[in-house]
Short mmCIF file of N, CA and C in Angstrom, two decimals:
data_model
loop_
_atom_site.label_atom_id
_atom_site.label_comp_id
_atom_site.label_asym_id
_atom_site.label_seq_id
_atom_site.Cartn_x
_atom_site.Cartn_y
_atom_site.Cartn_z
N MET I 1 -18.28 -12.21 14.71
CA MET I 1 -17.22 -11.98 13.71
C MET I 1 -17.28 -10.72 13.12
N GLU I 2 -16.14 -9.99 13.07
CA GLU I 2 -15.99 -8.68 12.44
C GLU I 2 -15.75 -8.89 10.89
N ARG I 3 -16.17 -7.93 10.11
CA ARG I 3 -16.05 -7.99 8.67
C ARG I 3 -15.42 -6.78 8.24
N LEU I 4 -14.42 -6.86 7.20
CA LEU I 4 -14.07 -5.54 6.62
C LEU I 4 -14.73 -5.52 5.29
N TRP I 5 -15.70 -4.72 5.13
CA TRP I 5 -16.37 -4.55 3.87
C TRP I 5 -15.65 -3.50 2.99
N ALA I 6 -15.32 -3.85 1.75
CA ALA I 6 -14.64 -2.97 0.76
C ALA I 6 -15.21 -2.97 -0.65
N PRO I 7 -16.56 -2.71 -0.69
CA PRO I 7 -17.33 -2.67 -1.99
C PRO I 7 -16.67 -1.84 -2.97
N TRP I 8 -16.00 -0.71 -2.67
CA TRP I 8 -15.37 0.26 -3.50
C TRP I 8 -14.32 -0.42 -4.36
N ARG I 9 -13.72 -1.62 -3.83
CA ARG I 9 -12.78 -2.28 -4.59
C ARG I 9 -13.18 -3.21 -5.76
N VAL I 10 -14.65 -3.16 -5.96
CA VAL I 10 -15.04 -4.09 -6.97
C VAL I 10 -14.58 -3.58 -8.35
N ALA I 11 -14.25 -2.30 -8.49
CA ALA I 11 -13.75 -1.87 -9.83
C ALA I 11 -12.47 -2.61 -10.16
N TYR I 12 -11.60 -2.73 -9.17
CA TYR I 12 -10.46 -3.54 -9.35
C TYR I 12 -10.66 -4.98 -9.52
N ILE I 13 -11.72 -5.67 -8.79
CA ILE I 13 -11.83 -7.00 -8.80
C ILE I 13 -12.38 -7.41 -10.24
N ARG I 14 -13.36 -6.56 -10.74
CA ARG I 14 -13.99 -6.77 -12.03
C ARG I 14 -13.05 -6.58 -13.27
N ASN I 15 -12.06 -5.73 -12.98
CA ASN I 15 -11.13 -5.34 -14.03
C ASN I 15 -9.86 -5.16 -13.53
N PRO I 16 -9.03 -6.17 -13.18
CA PRO I 16 -7.78 -5.90 -12.61
C PRO I 16 -6.70 -5.52 -13.63
N GLY I 17 -7.07 -5.61 -14.95
CA GLY I 17 -5.98 -5.19 -15.90
C GLY I 17 -5.21 -6.36 -16.24
N ARG I 18 -4.27 -6.08 -17.23
CA ARG I 18 -3.51 -7.10 -17.61
C ARG I 18 -2.12 -7.02 -17.10
N GLY I 19 -1.34 -7.97 -16.84
CA GLY I 19 -0.07 -7.96 -16.34
C GLY I 19 0.17 -7.48 -14.89
N CYS I 20 1.29 -7.23 -14.38
CA CYS I 20 1.64 -6.88 -13.20
C CYS I 20 1.66 -5.34 -12.87
N PHE I 21 0.74 -4.86 -12.17
CA PHE I 21 0.83 -3.43 -11.98
C PHE I 21 2.07 -3.01 -11.17
N PHE I 22 2.70 -3.65 -10.39
CA PHE I 22 3.95 -3.53 -9.72
C PHE I 22 4.98 -3.20 -10.69
N CYS I 23 5.27 -4.15 -11.63
CA CYS I 23 6.25 -4.14 -12.63
C CYS I 23 6.05 -2.99 -13.61
N ALA I 24 4.79 -2.85 -13.89
CA ALA I 24 4.60 -1.81 -14.80
C ALA I 24 4.71 -0.46 -14.31
N GLY I 25 4.39 -0.28 -12.93
CA GLY I 25 4.78 1.02 -12.24
C GLY I 25 6.30 1.29 -12.00
N LEU I 26 7.07 0.21 -11.95
CA LEU I 26 8.53 0.47 -11.91
C LEU I 26 9.14 0.78 -13.22
N LYS I 27 8.41 0.32 -14.28
CA LYS I 27 9.01 0.78 -15.73
C LYS I 27 8.48 2.17 -16.07
N ALA I 28 7.44 2.79 -15.51
CA ALA I 28 6.94 3.93 -15.89
C ALA I 28 7.99 5.11 -15.56
N LYS I 29 7.84 6.11 -16.37
CA LYS I 29 8.86 7.21 -16.15
C LYS I 29 8.39 8.04 -15.12
N ASP I 30 7.13 8.24 -14.81
CA ASP I 30 6.64 9.23 -13.74
C ASP I 30 6.19 8.50 -12.40
N ALA I 31 7.17 8.50 -11.52
CA ALA I 31 6.82 7.79 -10.21
C ALA I 31 5.66 8.33 -9.64
N ALA I 32 5.36 9.54 -9.64
CA ALA I 32 4.14 10.17 -8.91
C ALA I 32 3.06 9.61 -9.51
N LYS I 33 2.87 9.55 -10.92
CA LYS I 33 1.84 8.83 -11.46
C LYS I 33 1.48 7.51 -11.24
N SER I 34 2.59 6.84 -10.99
CA SER I 34 2.47 5.43 -10.60
C SER I 34 2.33 5.22 -9.11
N LEU I 35 2.23 6.36 -8.26
CA LEU I 35 2.09 6.44 -6.96
C LEU I 35 3.21 5.87 -6.19
N ILE I 36 4.46 5.76 -6.79
CA ILE I 36 5.68 5.14 -6.18
C ILE I 36 6.13 6.11 -5.07
N LEU I 37 6.25 5.72 -3.86
CA LEU I 37 6.76 6.55 -2.94
C LEU I 37 8.18 6.66 -2.67
N GLU I 38 8.85 5.34 -2.66
CA GLU I 38 10.20 5.13 -2.44
C GLU I 38 10.65 3.91 -3.20
N LYS I 39 11.90 3.97 -3.54
CA LYS I 39 12.42 2.82 -4.26
C LYS I 39 13.99 2.58 -3.79
N THR I 40 14.32 1.43 -3.49
CA THR I 40 15.62 1.17 -3.06
C THR I 40 16.19 0.13 -4.10
N GLU I 41 17.51 -0.40 -3.77
CA GLU I 41 18.04 -1.43 -4.66
C GLU I 41 17.19 -2.59 -4.91
N TYR I 42 16.39 -3.06 -3.69
CA TYR I 42 15.82 -4.37 -3.55
C TYR I 42 14.32 -4.17 -3.59
N ALA I 43 13.77 -3.16 -3.08
CA ALA I 43 12.24 -2.86 -2.88
C ALA I 43 11.79 -1.60 -3.20
N PHE I 44 10.30 -1.47 -3.15
CA PHE I 44 9.73 -0.22 -3.37
C PHE I 44 8.34 -0.15 -2.51
N SER I 45 7.95 1.11 -2.42
CA SER I 45 6.72 1.21 -1.80
C SER I 45 5.87 2.16 -2.71
N LEU I 46 4.66 1.83 -2.65
CA LEU I 46 3.49 2.76 -3.49
C LEU I 46 2.27 2.68 -2.76
N LEU I 47 1.53 3.80 -3.15
CA LEU I 47 0.17 3.81 -2.59
C LEU I 47 -0.75 2.84 -3.41
N ASN I 48 -1.77 2.32 -2.58
CA ASN I 48 -2.67 1.53 -3.30
C ASN I 48 -3.82 2.37 -4.01
N ARG I 49 -3.85 2.10 -5.21
CA ARG I 49 -4.91 2.87 -6.10
C ARG I 49 -6.38 2.63 -5.69
N PHE I 50 -6.63 1.43 -5.04
CA PHE I 50 -7.94 1.16 -4.53
C PHE I 50 -7.87 0.89 -2.98
N PRO I 51 -7.50 1.99 -2.26
CA PRO I 51 -7.15 1.92 -0.84
C PRO I 51 -8.47 1.48 0.10
N TYR I 52 -8.08 0.65 1.25
CA TYR I 52 -8.92 0.48 2.24
C TYR I 52 -9.12 1.59 3.06
N ASN I 53 -8.11 2.47 3.15
CA ASN I 53 -8.21 3.60 3.90
C ASN I 53 -7.14 4.65 3.41
N ASN I 54 -7.28 5.97 3.72
CA ASN I 54 -6.20 6.94 3.27
C ASN I 54 -4.91 6.39 3.56
N GLY I 55 -3.92 6.67 2.78
CA GLY I 55 -2.53 6.23 3.06
C GLY I 55 -2.22 4.76 2.94
N HIS I 56 -3.13 3.97 2.44
CA HIS I 56 -2.87 2.47 2.23
C HIS I 56 -1.81 2.31 1.30
N THR I 57 -0.57 1.77 1.88
CA THR I 57 0.46 1.72 1.25
C THR I 57 0.87 0.19 1.01
N MET I 58 1.62 -0.13 -0.16
CA MET I 58 2.02 -1.44 -0.42
C MET I 58 3.62 -1.49 -0.66
N ILE I 59 4.20 -2.51 -0.05
CA ILE I 59 5.70 -2.59 -0.11
C ILE I 59 5.94 -3.84 -0.89
N ALA I 60 6.99 -3.87 -1.85
CA ALA I 60 7.07 -5.03 -2.53
C ALA I 60 8.53 -5.15 -3.01
N PRO I 61 9.12 -6.34 -3.23
CA PRO I 61 10.47 -6.42 -3.91
C PRO I 61 10.36 -5.98 -5.34
N LEU I 62 11.55 -5.55 -5.84
CA LEU I 62 11.64 -5.21 -7.21
C LEU I 62 11.47 -6.45 -8.13
N ARG I 63 12.01 -7.64 -7.60
CA ARG I 63 11.80 -8.87 -8.36
C ARG I 63 10.46 -9.24 -8.43
N HIS I 64 10.16 -9.66 -9.59
CA HIS I 64 8.60 -10.31 -9.86
C HIS I 64 8.65 -11.55 -9.31
N ILE I 65 8.43 -11.89 -7.81
CA ILE I 65 8.29 -13.21 -7.15
C ILE I 65 6.96 -13.23 -6.41
N GLY I 66 6.47 -14.47 -6.28
CA GLY I 66 5.16 -14.70 -5.64
C GLY I 66 5.03 -15.16 -4.30
N SER I 67 6.24 -15.39 -3.51
CA SER I 67 6.07 -15.80 -2.34
C SER I 67 7.26 -15.40 -1.34
N LEU I 68 6.89 -15.25 0.07
CA LEU I 68 7.92 -14.90 0.81
C LEU I 68 9.21 -15.67 0.93
N GLU I 69 8.87 -17.09 0.57
CA GLU I 69 9.99 -17.95 0.67
C GLU I 69 11.06 -17.70 -0.37
N GLU I 70 10.65 -17.09 -1.38
CA GLU I 70 11.53 -16.67 -2.48
C GLU I 70 12.33 -15.49 -2.30
N LEU I 71 12.06 -14.66 -1.29
CA LEU I 71 12.92 -13.51 -0.97
C LEU I 71 14.23 -13.77 -0.40
N ASP I 72 15.29 -12.96 -0.90
CA ASP I 72 16.46 -13.17 -0.14
C ASP I 72 16.72 -12.23 0.89
N ASN I 73 17.68 -12.33 1.67
CA ASN I 73 17.96 -11.39 2.91
C ASN I 73 17.89 -10.06 2.66
N GLU I 74 18.59 -9.69 1.57
CA GLU I 74 18.52 -8.18 1.21
C GLU I 74 17.06 -7.72 1.06
N GLU I 75 16.34 -8.35 0.32
CA GLU I 75 14.85 -8.04 -0.14
C GLU I 75 14.23 -7.99 1.30
N ILE I 76 14.28 -8.98 2.14
CA ILE I 76 13.43 -8.95 3.42
C ILE I 76 13.88 -7.76 4.16
N LEU I 77 15.09 -7.39 4.24
CA LEU I 77 15.65 -6.22 4.95
C LEU I 77 15.05 -5.01 4.22
N ALA I 78 15.15 -4.88 3.00
CA ALA I 78 14.65 -3.53 2.23
C ALA I 78 13.17 -3.43 2.43
N ILE I 79 12.33 -4.49 2.39
CA ILE I 79 10.95 -4.37 2.51
C ILE I 79 10.57 -4.03 3.79
N ASN I 80 11.23 -4.47 4.88
CA ASN I 80 10.86 -4.14 6.30
C ASN I 80 11.28 -2.71 6.53
N HIS I 81 12.56 -2.33 5.96
CA HIS I 81 12.91 -1.02 6.13
C HIS I 81 11.75 0.04 5.49
N LEU I 82 11.45 -0.34 4.24
CA LEU I 82 10.38 0.54 3.62
C LEU I 82 9.06 0.63 4.39
N LEU I 83 8.70 -0.61 4.95
CA LEU I 83 7.44 -0.63 5.79
C LEU I 83 7.58 0.26 6.99
N THR I 84 8.57 0.21 7.80
CA THR I 84 8.78 0.95 8.82
C THR I 84 8.79 2.49 8.60
N ARG I 85 9.55 2.82 7.56
CA ARG I 85 9.57 4.20 6.97
C ARG I 85 8.18 4.71 6.53
N ALA I 86 7.46 3.93 5.87
CA ALA I 86 5.97 4.24 5.53
C ALA I 86 5.17 4.54 6.80
N MET I 87 5.28 3.64 7.74
CA MET I 87 4.51 3.87 8.97
C MET I 87 4.94 5.02 9.67
N ARG I 88 6.30 5.35 9.87
CA ARG I 88 6.52 6.63 10.47
C ARG I 88 6.06 7.90 9.75
N ALA I 89 6.29 7.78 8.48
CA ALA I 89 5.79 9.13 7.80
C ALA I 89 4.31 9.15 7.89
N ILE I 90 3.51 8.04 7.75
CA ILE I 90 2.10 8.23 7.83
C ILE I 90 1.61 8.66 9.10
N ARG I 91 2.34 8.12 10.19
CA ARG I 91 2.04 8.57 11.63
C ARG I 91 2.32 9.99 11.86
N GLU I 92 3.45 10.40 11.29
CA GLU I 92 3.69 11.90 11.48
C GLU I 92 3.03 12.69 10.68
N THR I 93 2.68 12.51 9.38
CA THR I 93 2.00 13.41 8.60
C THR I 93 0.43 13.40 8.74
N MET I 94 0.06 12.07 8.82
CA MET I 94 -1.46 11.80 8.83
C MET I 94 -2.01 11.54 10.21
N LYS I 95 -1.15 11.36 11.11
CA LYS I 95 -1.57 11.09 12.46
C LYS I 95 -2.42 9.87 12.69
N ALA I 96 -1.93 8.90 12.02
CA ALA I 96 -2.53 7.55 12.04
C ALA I 96 -2.41 6.97 13.66
N HIS I 97 -3.51 6.54 14.15
CA HIS I 97 -3.49 5.88 15.46
C HIS I 97 -3.02 4.47 15.43
N GLY I 98 -2.91 3.74 14.41
CA GLY I 98 -2.50 2.42 14.37
C GLY I 98 -2.47 1.95 12.82
N PHE I 99 -2.10 0.78 12.67
CA PHE I 99 -1.98 0.12 11.32
C PHE I 99 -2.48 -1.34 11.30
N ASN I 100 -3.00 -1.67 10.12
CA ASN I 100 -3.12 -3.07 9.95
C ASN I 100 -2.09 -3.38 8.84
N ILE I 101 -1.30 -4.42 9.22
CA ILE I 101 -0.06 -4.77 8.26
C ILE I 101 -0.49 -6.44 7.86
N GLY I 102 -0.37 -6.55 6.48
CA GLY I 102 -0.72 -7.86 6.19
C GLY I 102 -0.22 -8.24 4.91
N ILE I 103 -0.22 -9.71 4.68
CA ILE I 103 0.30 -10.30 3.35
C ILE I 103 -0.83 -11.42 3.06
N ASN I 104 -1.21 -11.28 1.71
CA ASN I 104 -2.16 -12.25 1.21
C ASN I 104 -1.28 -12.94 0.20
N GLN I 105 -0.80 -14.23 0.56
CA GLN I 105 -0.02 -14.89 -0.38
C GLN I 105 -0.86 -16.08 -0.96
N GLY I 106 -0.88 -16.02 -2.23
CA GLY I 106 -1.78 -16.99 -2.92
C GLY I 106 -3.16 -16.57 -3.21
N ASN I 107 -3.69 -17.06 -4.23
CA ASN I 107 -5.05 -16.88 -4.57
C ASN I 107 -6.17 -17.09 -3.56
N ILE I 108 -5.83 -18.26 -3.02
CA ILE I 108 -6.79 -18.75 -2.06
C ILE I 108 -6.71 -17.92 -0.64
N ALA I 109 -5.62 -17.23 -0.51
CA ALA I 109 -5.55 -16.21 0.64
C ALA I 109 -6.01 -14.88 0.47
N GLY I 110 -6.52 -14.63 -0.89
CA GLY I 110 -6.92 -13.34 -1.24
C GLY I 110 -6.06 -12.39 -1.97
N ALA I 111 -5.07 -12.96 -2.50
CA ALA I 111 -3.99 -12.11 -3.08
C ALA I 111 -4.72 -11.51 -4.39
N GLY I 112 -4.73 -10.31 -4.72
CA GLY I 112 -5.14 -9.63 -5.94
C GLY I 112 -4.09 -9.79 -7.06
N VAL I 113 -2.79 -9.75 -6.68
CA VAL I 113 -1.53 -10.02 -7.51
C VAL I 113 -0.86 -11.16 -6.97
N VAL I 114 -1.20 -12.30 -7.51
CA VAL I 114 -0.59 -13.55 -7.01
C VAL I 114 0.80 -13.64 -7.17
N ASP I 115 1.41 -13.08 -8.27
CA ASP I 115 2.72 -13.49 -8.64
C ASP I 115 3.67 -12.38 -8.31
N HIS I 116 3.35 -11.42 -7.52
CA HIS I 116 4.34 -10.37 -7.04
C HIS I 116 4.04 -10.07 -5.48
N ILE I 117 4.78 -10.68 -4.68
CA ILE I 117 4.53 -10.73 -3.28
C ILE I 117 4.52 -9.19 -2.71
N HIS I 118 3.67 -8.82 -1.87
CA HIS I 118 3.69 -7.56 -1.37
C HIS I 118 2.99 -7.49 -0.08
N ILE I 119 3.40 -6.51 0.89
CA ILE I 119 2.77 -6.21 2.07
C ILE I 119 1.82 -5.07 2.06
N HIS I 120 0.75 -5.17 2.68
CA HIS I 120 -0.13 -4.08 2.70
C HIS I 120 0.10 -3.42 4.23
N CYS I 121 0.03 -2.05 4.10
CA CYS I 121 0.11 -1.26 5.24
C CYS I 121 -1.05 -0.34 5.33
N VAL I 122 -2.00 -0.45 6.18
CA VAL I 122 -3.39 0.29 6.19
C VAL I 122 -3.36 0.98 7.47
N PRO I 123 -3.28 2.32 7.33
CA PRO I 123 -3.40 3.26 8.40
C PRO I 123 -4.77 3.09 8.96
N ARG I 124 -4.88 3.33 10.42
CA ARG I 124 -6.21 3.17 10.97
C ARG I 124 -6.36 4.44 11.91
N TRP I 125 -7.49 4.91 12.13
CA TRP I 125 -7.77 5.99 13.06
C TRP I 125 -9.03 5.50 13.95
N GLN I 126 -9.10 5.96 15.16
CA GLN I 126 -10.16 5.81 15.94
C GLN I 126 -11.51 6.24 15.20
N GLY I 127 -12.45 5.37 14.99
CA GLY I 127 -13.72 5.73 14.49
C GLY I 127 -13.64 5.86 13.01
N ASP I 128 -12.74 5.34 12.29
CA ASP I 128 -12.39 5.52 10.76
C ASP I 128 -13.46 4.84 9.95
N THR I 129 -14.21 3.90 10.64
CA THR I 129 -15.46 3.35 9.78
C THR I 129 -16.72 3.80 10.38
N ASN I 130 -17.61 4.07 9.47
CA ASN I 130 -18.86 4.74 9.88
C ASN I 130 -19.97 3.99 9.09
N PHE I 131 -21.20 4.52 8.97
CA PHE I 131 -22.33 3.77 8.36
C PHE I 131 -22.23 3.63 6.82
N MET I 132 -21.32 4.46 6.26
CA MET I 132 -21.45 4.43 4.74
C MET I 132 -21.12 3.05 4.16
N PRO I 133 -20.06 2.52 4.55
CA PRO I 133 -19.71 1.17 3.94
C PRO I 133 -20.80 0.12 4.15
N VAL I 134 -21.22 0.14 5.30
CA VAL I 134 -22.29 -0.80 5.67
C VAL I 134 -23.69 -0.55 4.99
N LEU I 135 -24.23 0.63 5.00
CA LEU I 135 -25.47 0.81 4.47
C LEU I 135 -25.54 1.26 3.11
N ALA I 136 -24.47 1.94 2.67
CA ALA I 136 -24.47 2.45 1.22
C ALA I 136 -23.46 1.81 0.35
N ASP I 137 -22.87 0.82 0.78
CA ASP I 137 -21.80 0.08 -0.04
C ASP I 137 -20.93 1.12 -0.60
N THR I 138 -20.45 2.18 0.12
CA THR I 138 -19.56 3.18 -0.13
C THR I 138 -18.50 3.51 0.93
N LYS I 139 -17.31 3.59 0.37
CA LYS I 139 -16.25 3.92 1.44
C LYS I 139 -15.79 5.33 1.12
N VAL I 140 -15.94 6.23 2.19
CA VAL I 140 -15.54 7.56 1.92
C VAL I 140 -13.97 7.68 2.28
N VAL I 141 -13.28 8.06 1.30
CA VAL I 141 -11.82 8.25 1.43
C VAL I 141 -11.81 9.73 1.43
N SER I 142 -11.32 10.54 2.48
CA SER I 142 -11.55 11.77 2.62
C SER I 142 -10.33 12.63 1.99
N GLU I 143 -9.45 12.06 1.22
CA GLU I 143 -8.40 12.71 0.61
C GLU I 143 -8.09 12.21 -0.72
N ALA I 144 -7.88 13.07 -1.61
CA ALA I 144 -7.47 12.52 -3.02
C ALA I 144 -6.14 11.85 -3.07
N LEU I 145 -5.98 10.77 -3.73
CA LEU I 145 -4.71 10.03 -3.85
C LEU I 145 -3.55 10.89 -4.06
N GLN I 146 -3.51 11.76 -4.95
CA GLN I 146 -2.39 12.63 -5.24
C GLN I 146 -1.98 13.40 -3.97
N ASP I 147 -3.07 13.98 -3.37
CA ASP I 147 -2.71 14.76 -2.01
C ASP I 147 -2.14 13.77 -0.93
N THR I 148 -2.61 12.65 -0.91
CA THR I 148 -2.02 11.74 0.15
C THR I 148 -0.69 11.38 -0.28
N TYR I 149 -0.35 11.15 -1.55
CA TYR I 149 0.98 10.86 -2.07
C TYR I 149 1.89 12.04 -1.62
N THR I 150 1.59 13.24 -1.88
CA THR I 150 2.45 14.39 -1.53
C THR I 150 2.67 14.43 -0.12
N THR I 151 1.51 14.30 0.68
CA THR I 151 1.65 14.25 2.08
C THR I 151 2.83 13.27 2.61
N ILE I 152 2.56 12.08 2.06
CA ILE I 152 3.52 10.95 2.61
C ILE I 152 4.82 11.20 2.11
N LYS I 153 5.04 11.72 0.87
CA LYS I 153 6.48 12.00 0.20
C LYS I 153 7.15 12.95 1.13
N LYS I 154 6.44 14.08 1.64
CA LYS I 154 7.03 15.04 2.48
C LYS I 154 7.35 14.42 3.79
N GLY I 155 6.75 13.59 4.41
CA GLY I 155 7.09 12.89 5.67
C GLY I 155 8.23 11.93 5.38
N LEU I 156 8.25 11.32 4.23
CA LEU I 156 9.54 10.49 4.02
C LEU I 156 10.74 11.48 3.83
N ALA I 157 10.69 12.54 3.09
CA ALA I 157 11.76 13.45 3.10
C ALA I 157 12.31 14.00 4.50
N ALA I 158 11.27 14.32 5.35
CA ALA I 158 11.56 14.67 6.65
C ALA I 158 12.27 13.60 7.50
N LEU I 159 11.93 12.39 7.34
CA LEU I 159 12.65 11.35 7.97
C LEU I 159 14.19 11.32 7.49
N ASP I 160 14.45 11.50 6.20
CA ASP I 160 15.80 11.67 5.77
C ASP I 160 16.57 12.77 6.30
N GLU I 161 15.93 13.99 6.60
CA GLU I 161 16.56 14.95 7.18
C GLU I 161 16.99 14.65 8.71
N LEU I 162 16.34 13.81 9.20
CA LEU I 162 16.66 13.49 10.71
C LEU I 162 17.90 12.55 10.82
N LEU I 163 18.34 11.95 9.64
CA LEU I 163 19.29 10.97 9.65
C LEU I 163 20.67 11.76 9.39
#
């Protein structure tokens, strides 16, 4: 059995904060500070502040809802549109070799934010896991969050120029 060790996330687990950080990010005046990459009429994407890997992006509906079954067709389409845009931008700008895409719906499934459904898009590279997480309980993320944010934003802008 393979395991995905993420001990660097313990800061979030021990102190997740109050309220919904998705909704708080949407209300904030500074999208870059909230790490919001894109926002449409129905959904938005943002970088994970406690990433499993560089470029770990989350896509969520604007509405504060807790399950996939509650999404309407417009939200489903918008979320999938933002997911594919994030993947394209990350593949182009960060040269990702692949992605782990997933949803943890409900507390028992491991959802950190139970009441605001979201999709995780985790970029992967050949050999992106080394001895540090296993031996030292430390994940090496090789780029600052703001630098990753800037890189992906440029990639998203480049996608718009192609259309």
